[in-house]
Short mmCIF file of C-alpha atoms and ligand atoms in Angstrom, two decimals:
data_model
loop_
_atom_site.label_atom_id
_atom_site.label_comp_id
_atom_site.label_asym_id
_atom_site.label_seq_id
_atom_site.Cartn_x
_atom_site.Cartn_y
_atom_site.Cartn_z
CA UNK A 1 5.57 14.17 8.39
CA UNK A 2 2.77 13.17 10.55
CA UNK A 3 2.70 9.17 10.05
CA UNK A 4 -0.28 7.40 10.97
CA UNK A 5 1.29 3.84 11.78
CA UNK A 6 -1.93 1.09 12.24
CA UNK A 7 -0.48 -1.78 14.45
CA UNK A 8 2.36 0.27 15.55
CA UNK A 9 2.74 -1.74 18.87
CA UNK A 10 3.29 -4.98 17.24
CA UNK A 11 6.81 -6.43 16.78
CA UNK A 12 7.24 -4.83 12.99
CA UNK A 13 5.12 -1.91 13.86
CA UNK A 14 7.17 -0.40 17.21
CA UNK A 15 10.41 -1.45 15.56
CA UNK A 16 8.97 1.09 12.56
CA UNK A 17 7.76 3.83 14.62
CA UNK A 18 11.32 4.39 16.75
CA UNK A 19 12.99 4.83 13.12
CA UNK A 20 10.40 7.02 12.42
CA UNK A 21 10.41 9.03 15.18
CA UNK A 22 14.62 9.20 15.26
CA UNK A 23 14.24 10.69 11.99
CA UNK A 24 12.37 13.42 13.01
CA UNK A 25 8.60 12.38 12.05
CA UNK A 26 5.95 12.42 14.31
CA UNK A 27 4.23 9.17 14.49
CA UNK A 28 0.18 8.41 15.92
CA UNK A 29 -0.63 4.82 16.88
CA UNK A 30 -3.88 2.96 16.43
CA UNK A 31 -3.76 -0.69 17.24
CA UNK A 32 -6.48 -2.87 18.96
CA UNK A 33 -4.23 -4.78 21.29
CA UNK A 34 -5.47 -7.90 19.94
CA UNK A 35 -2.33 -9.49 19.69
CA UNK A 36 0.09 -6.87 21.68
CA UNK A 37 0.92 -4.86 24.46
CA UNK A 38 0.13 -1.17 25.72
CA UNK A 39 3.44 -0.99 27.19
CA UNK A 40 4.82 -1.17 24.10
CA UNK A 41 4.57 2.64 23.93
CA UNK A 42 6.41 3.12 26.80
CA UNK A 43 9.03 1.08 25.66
CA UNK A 44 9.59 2.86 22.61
CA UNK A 45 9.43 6.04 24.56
CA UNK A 46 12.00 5.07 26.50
CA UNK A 47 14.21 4.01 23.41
CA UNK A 48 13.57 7.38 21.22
CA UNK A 49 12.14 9.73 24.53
CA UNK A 50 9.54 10.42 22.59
CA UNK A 51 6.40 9.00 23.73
CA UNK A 52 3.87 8.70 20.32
CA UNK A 53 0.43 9.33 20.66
CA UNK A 54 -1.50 6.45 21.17
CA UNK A 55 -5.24 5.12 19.93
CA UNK A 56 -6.71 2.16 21.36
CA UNK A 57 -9.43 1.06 18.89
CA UNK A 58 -10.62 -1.65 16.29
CA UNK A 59 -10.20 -0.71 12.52
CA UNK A 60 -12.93 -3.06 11.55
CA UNK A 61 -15.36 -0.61 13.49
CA UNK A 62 -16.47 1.13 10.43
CA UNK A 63 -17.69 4.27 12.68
CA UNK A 64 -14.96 4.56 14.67
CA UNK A 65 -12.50 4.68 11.77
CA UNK A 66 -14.35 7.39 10.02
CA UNK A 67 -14.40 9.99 13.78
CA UNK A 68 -10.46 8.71 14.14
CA UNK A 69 -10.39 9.99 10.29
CA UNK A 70 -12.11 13.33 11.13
CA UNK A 71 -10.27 14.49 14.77
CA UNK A 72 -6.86 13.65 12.70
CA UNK A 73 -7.20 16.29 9.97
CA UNK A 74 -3.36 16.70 9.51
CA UNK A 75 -1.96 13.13 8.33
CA UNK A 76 0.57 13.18 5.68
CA UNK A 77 0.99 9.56 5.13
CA UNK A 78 -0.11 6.36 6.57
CA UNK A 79 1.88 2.59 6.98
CA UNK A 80 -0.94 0.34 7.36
CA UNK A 81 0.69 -2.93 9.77
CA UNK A 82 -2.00 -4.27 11.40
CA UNK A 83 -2.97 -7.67 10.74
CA UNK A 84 -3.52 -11.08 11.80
CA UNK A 85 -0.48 -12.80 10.29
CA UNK A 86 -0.71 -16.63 11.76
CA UNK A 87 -0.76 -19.02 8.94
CA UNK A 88 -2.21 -21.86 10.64
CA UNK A 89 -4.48 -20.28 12.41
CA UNK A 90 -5.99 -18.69 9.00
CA UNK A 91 -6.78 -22.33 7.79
CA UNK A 92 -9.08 -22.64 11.41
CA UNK A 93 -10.88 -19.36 10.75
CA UNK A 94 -10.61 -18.22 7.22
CA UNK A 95 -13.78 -15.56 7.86
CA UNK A 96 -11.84 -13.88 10.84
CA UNK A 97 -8.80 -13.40 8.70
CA UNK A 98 -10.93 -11.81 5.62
CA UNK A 99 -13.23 -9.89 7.64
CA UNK A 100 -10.49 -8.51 9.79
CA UNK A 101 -7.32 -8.09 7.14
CA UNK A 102 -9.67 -6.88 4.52
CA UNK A 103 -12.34 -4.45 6.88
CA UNK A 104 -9.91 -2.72 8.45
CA UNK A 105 -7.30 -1.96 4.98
CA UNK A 106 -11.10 -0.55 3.11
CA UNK A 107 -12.04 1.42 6.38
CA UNK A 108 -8.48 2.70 5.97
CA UNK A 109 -8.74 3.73 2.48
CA UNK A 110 -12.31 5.00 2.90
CA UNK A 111 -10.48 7.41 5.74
CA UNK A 112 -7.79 8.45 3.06
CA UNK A 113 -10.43 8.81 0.67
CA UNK A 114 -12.95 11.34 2.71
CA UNK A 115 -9.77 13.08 4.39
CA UNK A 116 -7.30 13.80 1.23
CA UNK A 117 -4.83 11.43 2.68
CA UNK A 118 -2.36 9.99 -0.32
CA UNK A 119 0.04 8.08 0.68
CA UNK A 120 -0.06 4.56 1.92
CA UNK A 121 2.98 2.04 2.54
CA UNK A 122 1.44 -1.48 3.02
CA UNK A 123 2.45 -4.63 4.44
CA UNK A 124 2.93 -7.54 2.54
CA UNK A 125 4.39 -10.47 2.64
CA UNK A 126 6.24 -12.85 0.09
CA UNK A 127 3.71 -15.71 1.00
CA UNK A 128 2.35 -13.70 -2.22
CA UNK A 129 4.53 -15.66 -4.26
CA UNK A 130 3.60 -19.47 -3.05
CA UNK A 131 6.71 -21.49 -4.26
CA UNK A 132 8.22 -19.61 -7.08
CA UNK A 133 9.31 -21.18 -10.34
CA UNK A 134 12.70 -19.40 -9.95
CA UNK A 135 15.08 -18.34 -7.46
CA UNK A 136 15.65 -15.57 -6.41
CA UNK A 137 12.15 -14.38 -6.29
CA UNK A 138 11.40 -10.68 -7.81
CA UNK A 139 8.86 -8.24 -7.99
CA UNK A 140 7.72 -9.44 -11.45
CA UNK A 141 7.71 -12.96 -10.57
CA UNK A 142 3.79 -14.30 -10.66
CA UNK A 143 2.00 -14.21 -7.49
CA UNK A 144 0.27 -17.61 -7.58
CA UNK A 145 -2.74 -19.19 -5.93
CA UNK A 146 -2.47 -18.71 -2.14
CA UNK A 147 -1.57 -21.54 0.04
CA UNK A 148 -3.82 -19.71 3.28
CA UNK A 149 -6.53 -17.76 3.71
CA UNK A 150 -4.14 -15.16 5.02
CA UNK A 151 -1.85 -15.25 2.42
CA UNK A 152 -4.92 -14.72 0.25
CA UNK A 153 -5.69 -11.57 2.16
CA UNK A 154 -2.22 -10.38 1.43
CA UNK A 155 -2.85 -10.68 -2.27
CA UNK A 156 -6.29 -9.70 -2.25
CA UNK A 157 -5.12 -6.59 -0.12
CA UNK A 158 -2.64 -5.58 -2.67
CA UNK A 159 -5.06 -5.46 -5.40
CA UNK A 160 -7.60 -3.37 -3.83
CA UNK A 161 -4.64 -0.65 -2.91
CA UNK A 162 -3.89 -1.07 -6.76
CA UNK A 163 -7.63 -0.23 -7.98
CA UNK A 164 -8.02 2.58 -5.46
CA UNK A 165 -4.58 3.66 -6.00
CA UNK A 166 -5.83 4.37 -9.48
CA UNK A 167 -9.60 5.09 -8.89
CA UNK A 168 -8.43 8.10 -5.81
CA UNK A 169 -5.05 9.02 -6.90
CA UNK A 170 -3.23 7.24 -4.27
CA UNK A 171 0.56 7.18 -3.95
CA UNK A 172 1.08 3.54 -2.95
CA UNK A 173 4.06 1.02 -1.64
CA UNK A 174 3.14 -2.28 -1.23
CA UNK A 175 6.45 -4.27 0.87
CA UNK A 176 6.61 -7.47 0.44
CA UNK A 177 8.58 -9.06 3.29
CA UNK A 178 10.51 -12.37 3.59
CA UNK A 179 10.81 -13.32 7.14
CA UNK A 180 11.68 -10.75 9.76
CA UNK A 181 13.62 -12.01 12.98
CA UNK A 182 15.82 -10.14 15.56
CA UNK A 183 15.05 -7.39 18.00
CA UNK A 184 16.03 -3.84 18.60
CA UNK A 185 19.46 -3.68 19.99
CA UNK A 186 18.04 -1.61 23.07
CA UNK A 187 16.17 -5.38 24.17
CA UNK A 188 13.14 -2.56 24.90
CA UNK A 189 11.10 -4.10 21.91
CA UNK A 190 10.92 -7.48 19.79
CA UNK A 191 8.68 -10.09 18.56
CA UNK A 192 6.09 -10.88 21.57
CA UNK A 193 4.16 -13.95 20.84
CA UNK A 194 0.84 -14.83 22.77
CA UNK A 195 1.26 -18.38 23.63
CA UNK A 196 3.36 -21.36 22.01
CA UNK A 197 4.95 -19.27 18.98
CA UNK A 198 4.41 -20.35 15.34
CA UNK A 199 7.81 -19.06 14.17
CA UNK A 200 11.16 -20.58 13.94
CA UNK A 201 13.34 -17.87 15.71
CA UNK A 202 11.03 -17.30 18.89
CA UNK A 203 10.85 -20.88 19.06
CA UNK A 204 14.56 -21.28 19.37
CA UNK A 205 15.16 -18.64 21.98
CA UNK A 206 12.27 -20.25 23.93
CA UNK A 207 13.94 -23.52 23.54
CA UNK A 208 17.15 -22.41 24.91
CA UNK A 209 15.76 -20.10 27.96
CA UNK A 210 14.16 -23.34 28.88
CA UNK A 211 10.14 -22.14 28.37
CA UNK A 212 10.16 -25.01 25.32
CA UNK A 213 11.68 -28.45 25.88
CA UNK A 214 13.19 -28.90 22.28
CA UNK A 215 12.56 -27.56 19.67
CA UNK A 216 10.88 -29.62 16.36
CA UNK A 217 12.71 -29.04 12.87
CA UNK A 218 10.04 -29.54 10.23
CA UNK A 219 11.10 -31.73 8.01
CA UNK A 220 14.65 -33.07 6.59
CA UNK A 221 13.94 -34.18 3.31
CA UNK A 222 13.83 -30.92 1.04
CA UNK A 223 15.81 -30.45 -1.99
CA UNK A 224 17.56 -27.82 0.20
CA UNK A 225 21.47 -28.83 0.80
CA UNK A 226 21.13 -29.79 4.20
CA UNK A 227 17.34 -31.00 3.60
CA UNK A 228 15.89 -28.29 5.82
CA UNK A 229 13.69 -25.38 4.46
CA UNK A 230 15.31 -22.24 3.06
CA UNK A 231 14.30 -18.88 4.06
CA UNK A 232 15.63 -14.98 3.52
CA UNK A 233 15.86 -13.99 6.99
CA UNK A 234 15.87 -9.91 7.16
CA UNK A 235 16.88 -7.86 10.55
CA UNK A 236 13.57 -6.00 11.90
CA UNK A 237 15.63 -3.33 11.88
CA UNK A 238 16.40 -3.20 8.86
CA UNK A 239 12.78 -3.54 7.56
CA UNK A 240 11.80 -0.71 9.97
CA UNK A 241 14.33 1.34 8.09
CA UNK A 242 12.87 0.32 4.77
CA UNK A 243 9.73 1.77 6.16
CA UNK A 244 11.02 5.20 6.40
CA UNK A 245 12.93 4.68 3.12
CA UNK A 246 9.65 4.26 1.54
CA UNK A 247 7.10 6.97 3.07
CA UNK A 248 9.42 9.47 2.19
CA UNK A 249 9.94 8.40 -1.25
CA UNK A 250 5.90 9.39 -1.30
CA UNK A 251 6.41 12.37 0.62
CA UNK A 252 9.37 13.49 -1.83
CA UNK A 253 7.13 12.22 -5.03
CA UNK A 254 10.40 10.39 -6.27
CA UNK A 255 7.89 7.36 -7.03
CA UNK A 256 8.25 6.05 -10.93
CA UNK A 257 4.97 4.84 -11.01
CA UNK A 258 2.03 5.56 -8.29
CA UNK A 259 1.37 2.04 -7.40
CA UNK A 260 4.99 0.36 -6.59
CA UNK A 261 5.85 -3.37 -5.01
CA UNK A 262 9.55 -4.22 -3.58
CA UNK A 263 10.56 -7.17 -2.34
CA UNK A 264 12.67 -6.43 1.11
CA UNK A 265 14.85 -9.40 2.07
CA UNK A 266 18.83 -9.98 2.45
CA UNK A 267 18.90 -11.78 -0.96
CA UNK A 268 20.53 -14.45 0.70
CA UNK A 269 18.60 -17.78 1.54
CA UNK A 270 19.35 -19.68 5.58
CA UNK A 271 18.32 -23.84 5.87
CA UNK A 272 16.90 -24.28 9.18
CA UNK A 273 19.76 -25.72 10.47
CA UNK A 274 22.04 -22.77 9.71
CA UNK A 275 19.68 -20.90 11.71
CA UNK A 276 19.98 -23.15 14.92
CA UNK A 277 23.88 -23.62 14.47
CA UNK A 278 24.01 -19.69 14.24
CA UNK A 279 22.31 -18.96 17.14
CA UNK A 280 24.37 -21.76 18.96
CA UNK A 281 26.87 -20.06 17.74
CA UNK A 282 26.34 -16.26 19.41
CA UNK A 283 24.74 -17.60 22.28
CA UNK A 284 27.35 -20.05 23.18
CA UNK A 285 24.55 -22.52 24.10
CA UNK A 286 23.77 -25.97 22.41
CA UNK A 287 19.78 -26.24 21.28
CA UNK A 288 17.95 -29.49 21.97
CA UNK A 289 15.86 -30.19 18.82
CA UNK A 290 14.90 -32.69 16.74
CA UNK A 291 14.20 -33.75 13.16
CA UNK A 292 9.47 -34.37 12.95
CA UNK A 293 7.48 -34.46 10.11
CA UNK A 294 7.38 -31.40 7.97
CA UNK A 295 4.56 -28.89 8.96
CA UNK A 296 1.98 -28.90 6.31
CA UNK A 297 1.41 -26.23 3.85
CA UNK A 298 5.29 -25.30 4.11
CA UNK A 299 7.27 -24.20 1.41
CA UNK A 300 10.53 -25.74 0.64
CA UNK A 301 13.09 -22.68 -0.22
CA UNK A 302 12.01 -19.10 -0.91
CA UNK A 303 15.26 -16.21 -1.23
CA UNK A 304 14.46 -12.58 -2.46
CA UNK A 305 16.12 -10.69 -5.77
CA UNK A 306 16.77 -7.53 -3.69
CA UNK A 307 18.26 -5.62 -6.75
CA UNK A 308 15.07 -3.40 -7.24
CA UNK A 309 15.33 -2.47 -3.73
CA UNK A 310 18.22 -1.89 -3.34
CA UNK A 311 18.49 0.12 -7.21
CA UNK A 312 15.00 1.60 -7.07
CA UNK A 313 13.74 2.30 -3.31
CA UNK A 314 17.66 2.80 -2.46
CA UNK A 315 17.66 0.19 0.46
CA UNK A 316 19.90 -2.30 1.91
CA UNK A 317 19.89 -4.76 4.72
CA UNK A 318 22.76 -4.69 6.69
CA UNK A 319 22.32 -6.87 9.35
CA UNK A 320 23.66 -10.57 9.37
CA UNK A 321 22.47 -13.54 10.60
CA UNK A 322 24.47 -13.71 13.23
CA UNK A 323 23.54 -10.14 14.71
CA UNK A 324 19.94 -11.08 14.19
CA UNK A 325 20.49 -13.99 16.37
CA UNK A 326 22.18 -12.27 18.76
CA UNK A 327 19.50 -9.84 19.10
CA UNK A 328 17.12 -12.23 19.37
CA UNK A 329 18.62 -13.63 22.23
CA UNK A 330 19.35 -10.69 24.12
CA UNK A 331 15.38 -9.90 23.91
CA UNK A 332 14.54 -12.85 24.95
CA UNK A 333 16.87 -13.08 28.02
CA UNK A 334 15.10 -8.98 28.72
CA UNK A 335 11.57 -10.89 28.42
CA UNK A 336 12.59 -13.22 30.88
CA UNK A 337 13.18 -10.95 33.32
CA UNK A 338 10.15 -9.04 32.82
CA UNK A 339 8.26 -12.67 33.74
CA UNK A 340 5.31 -11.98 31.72
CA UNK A 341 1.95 -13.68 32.08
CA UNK A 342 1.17 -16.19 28.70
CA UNK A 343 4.31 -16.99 27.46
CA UNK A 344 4.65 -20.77 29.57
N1 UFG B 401 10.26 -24.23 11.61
C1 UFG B 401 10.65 -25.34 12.33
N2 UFG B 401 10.20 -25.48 13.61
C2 UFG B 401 9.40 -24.55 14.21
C3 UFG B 401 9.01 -23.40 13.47
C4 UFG B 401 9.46 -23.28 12.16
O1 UFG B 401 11.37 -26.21 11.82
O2 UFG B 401 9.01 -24.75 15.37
C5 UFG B 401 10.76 -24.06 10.24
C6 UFG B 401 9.63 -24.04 9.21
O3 UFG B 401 9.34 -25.35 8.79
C7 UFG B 401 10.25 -23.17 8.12
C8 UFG B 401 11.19 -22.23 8.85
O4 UFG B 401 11.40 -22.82 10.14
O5 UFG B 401 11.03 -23.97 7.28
C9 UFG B 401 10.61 -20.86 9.03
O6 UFG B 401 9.33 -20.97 9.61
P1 UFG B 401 8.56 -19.71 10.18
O7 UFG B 401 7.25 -20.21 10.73
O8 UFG B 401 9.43 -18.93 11.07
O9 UFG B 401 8.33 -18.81 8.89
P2 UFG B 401 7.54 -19.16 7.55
O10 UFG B 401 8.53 -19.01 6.45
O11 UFG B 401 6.80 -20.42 7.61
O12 UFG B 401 6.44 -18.04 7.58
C10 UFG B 401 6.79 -16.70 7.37
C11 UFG B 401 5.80 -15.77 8.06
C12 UFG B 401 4.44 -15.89 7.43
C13 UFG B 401 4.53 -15.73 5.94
C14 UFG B 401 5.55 -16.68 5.37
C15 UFG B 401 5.75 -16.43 3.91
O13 UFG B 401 5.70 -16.09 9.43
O14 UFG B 401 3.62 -14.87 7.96
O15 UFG B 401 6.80 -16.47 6.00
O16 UFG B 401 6.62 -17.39 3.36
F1 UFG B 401 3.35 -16.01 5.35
#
């Protein structure tokens, strides 16, 4: 197929386009750069030696969308990644988040709707689900008020795709993932943040390759075992897989119903503190931290039910912890190297 992937230089995005691309598809970029880098593409070229063709634009631009739309006549399916995703930042500038999360997913589907363009994977997030009732978490569990303005655009994203999916015949996956860590095994790609990362995992690696002094453990006084927050930490690597897994499920029509959600995670739930003693463990290192306040709006424990996707879309992590630390930590020892502007 001929895969359209929007954001496809981010961290989930290039991981997604070199499975792609080693399984034979041909993949077309458009990202805006907002909150990545163009030599992401030669990076993934040099992973795959295949370099994908490349857009530079702004998905919000109404008019631009539409002549993208029109000189790309032959798209077979599209995954639709890009996104502001920063929680806390969403709570500063709720309008940005709308206006750019929702803009660019309706330019998207106005494209798909003018061009005959079916199939859509989507990226979503289980932020959907707030702090569920039960554990694990499943498809059918209720998605309840949103904590953020961007978790709000997740939701409100995934019911637009469901009224258009019915409206335009769409054939739509909507993936809602837990929390994606880890790098390619290549150290060509992995997660890039701009600035003093939000995320645990980044945070860590930082920590230890001395860019962060110590790193702060929200909170200790869960109802988690170890008092920590519990997460389902998934391989990046895995979820790019689960991208290809899914856009040829459309492209084979093997889809039950023509609007589908799964739920991609390891099933298994990490404290914080499992996290840090794993990646002590790989990297042989010992992390300064230190128990703060928790960081507001956090949930306390969140695990997936994987057993639809793994029974349904016919996808498995297979990745461990302990490799995703690993990987993490061999990226971050590549960045280091590459001494790049913004990350001090
Ligand atoms: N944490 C720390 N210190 C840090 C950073 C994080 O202790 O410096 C803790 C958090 O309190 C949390 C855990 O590490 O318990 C994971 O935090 P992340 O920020 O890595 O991930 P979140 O689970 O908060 O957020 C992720 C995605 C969001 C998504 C959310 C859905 O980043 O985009 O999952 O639950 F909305």
């Amino acid at each position: 197929m001929k895969i359209l992937v929007t954001g496809g230089t981010g961290y989930i995005g290039s991981h997604t386009v070199v499975e792609l691309q080693q399984q034979g598809h041909q993949v077309v970029i458009v990202d805006n750069l907002s909150n990545s880098r163009g030599e992401v593409i030669d990076a993934i070229a040099k992973i795959t030696g295949i370099k994908p063709e490349f857009y530079q634009f702004d998905l919000t631009d109404a008019e631009k969308s539409k002549q993208f739309f029109k000189s790309q006549p032959d798209i077979d399916a599209i995954i639709h990644f890009a996104a502001y995703k920063a929680v806390g930042e969403s709570m500063a500038e709720p309008l940005m988040y709308y206006r750019n999360n929702l803009d660019s997913l309706i330019n998207i589907l106005q494209g798909m709707k003018d061009n005959g363009i079916s199939r859509i994977v989507f990226s979503s997030s289980c932020t959907v689900y707030g702090q569920p009732d039960e554990l694990p978490v499943k498809e059918t569990s209720p998605v309840k008020e949103a904590w953020s303005p961007y978790g709000n655009t997740k939701q409100m994203s995934e019911q637009i795709l469901k009224f258009a999916c019915d409206a335009y015949a769409l054939q739509v996956i909507a993936l809602r993932y837990f929390n994606p860590v880890g790098a390619h095994e290549s150290a060509q790609i992995g997660e890039l943040p701009m600035g003093v990362p939000n995320n645990l995992v980044p945070y860590i690696t930082q920590t230890a390759i001395g860019i962060r002094p110590r790193l702060m453990v929200f909170g200790n006084d869960y109802s988690t075992p170890d008092g920590t927050p519990v997460r389902d930490y998934l391989h990046v690597v895995d979820l790019a897989k689960a991208h290809v897994t899914a856009v040829e499920r459309l492209q084979t029509e093997a889809q039950k119903m023509p609007y589908e959600v799964f739920n991609l995670g390891t099933g298994t739930g990490y404290s914080v503190l499992e996290v840090i003693r794993a990646f002590e463990r790989v990297s042989g290192l010992k992390l300064n931290f230190k128990i703060t306040a928790r960081r507001p709006g956090d949930i306390e424990k969140v695990w997936a039910d994987t057993s639809f996707a793994n029974s349904e879309l016919g996808w498995k992590a297979v990745y461990g912890l302990d490799d995703m630390m690993r990987s993490a930590w061999k990226w971050e020892q590549a960045l280091m190297q590459q001494k790049l502007p913004g990350r001090y």
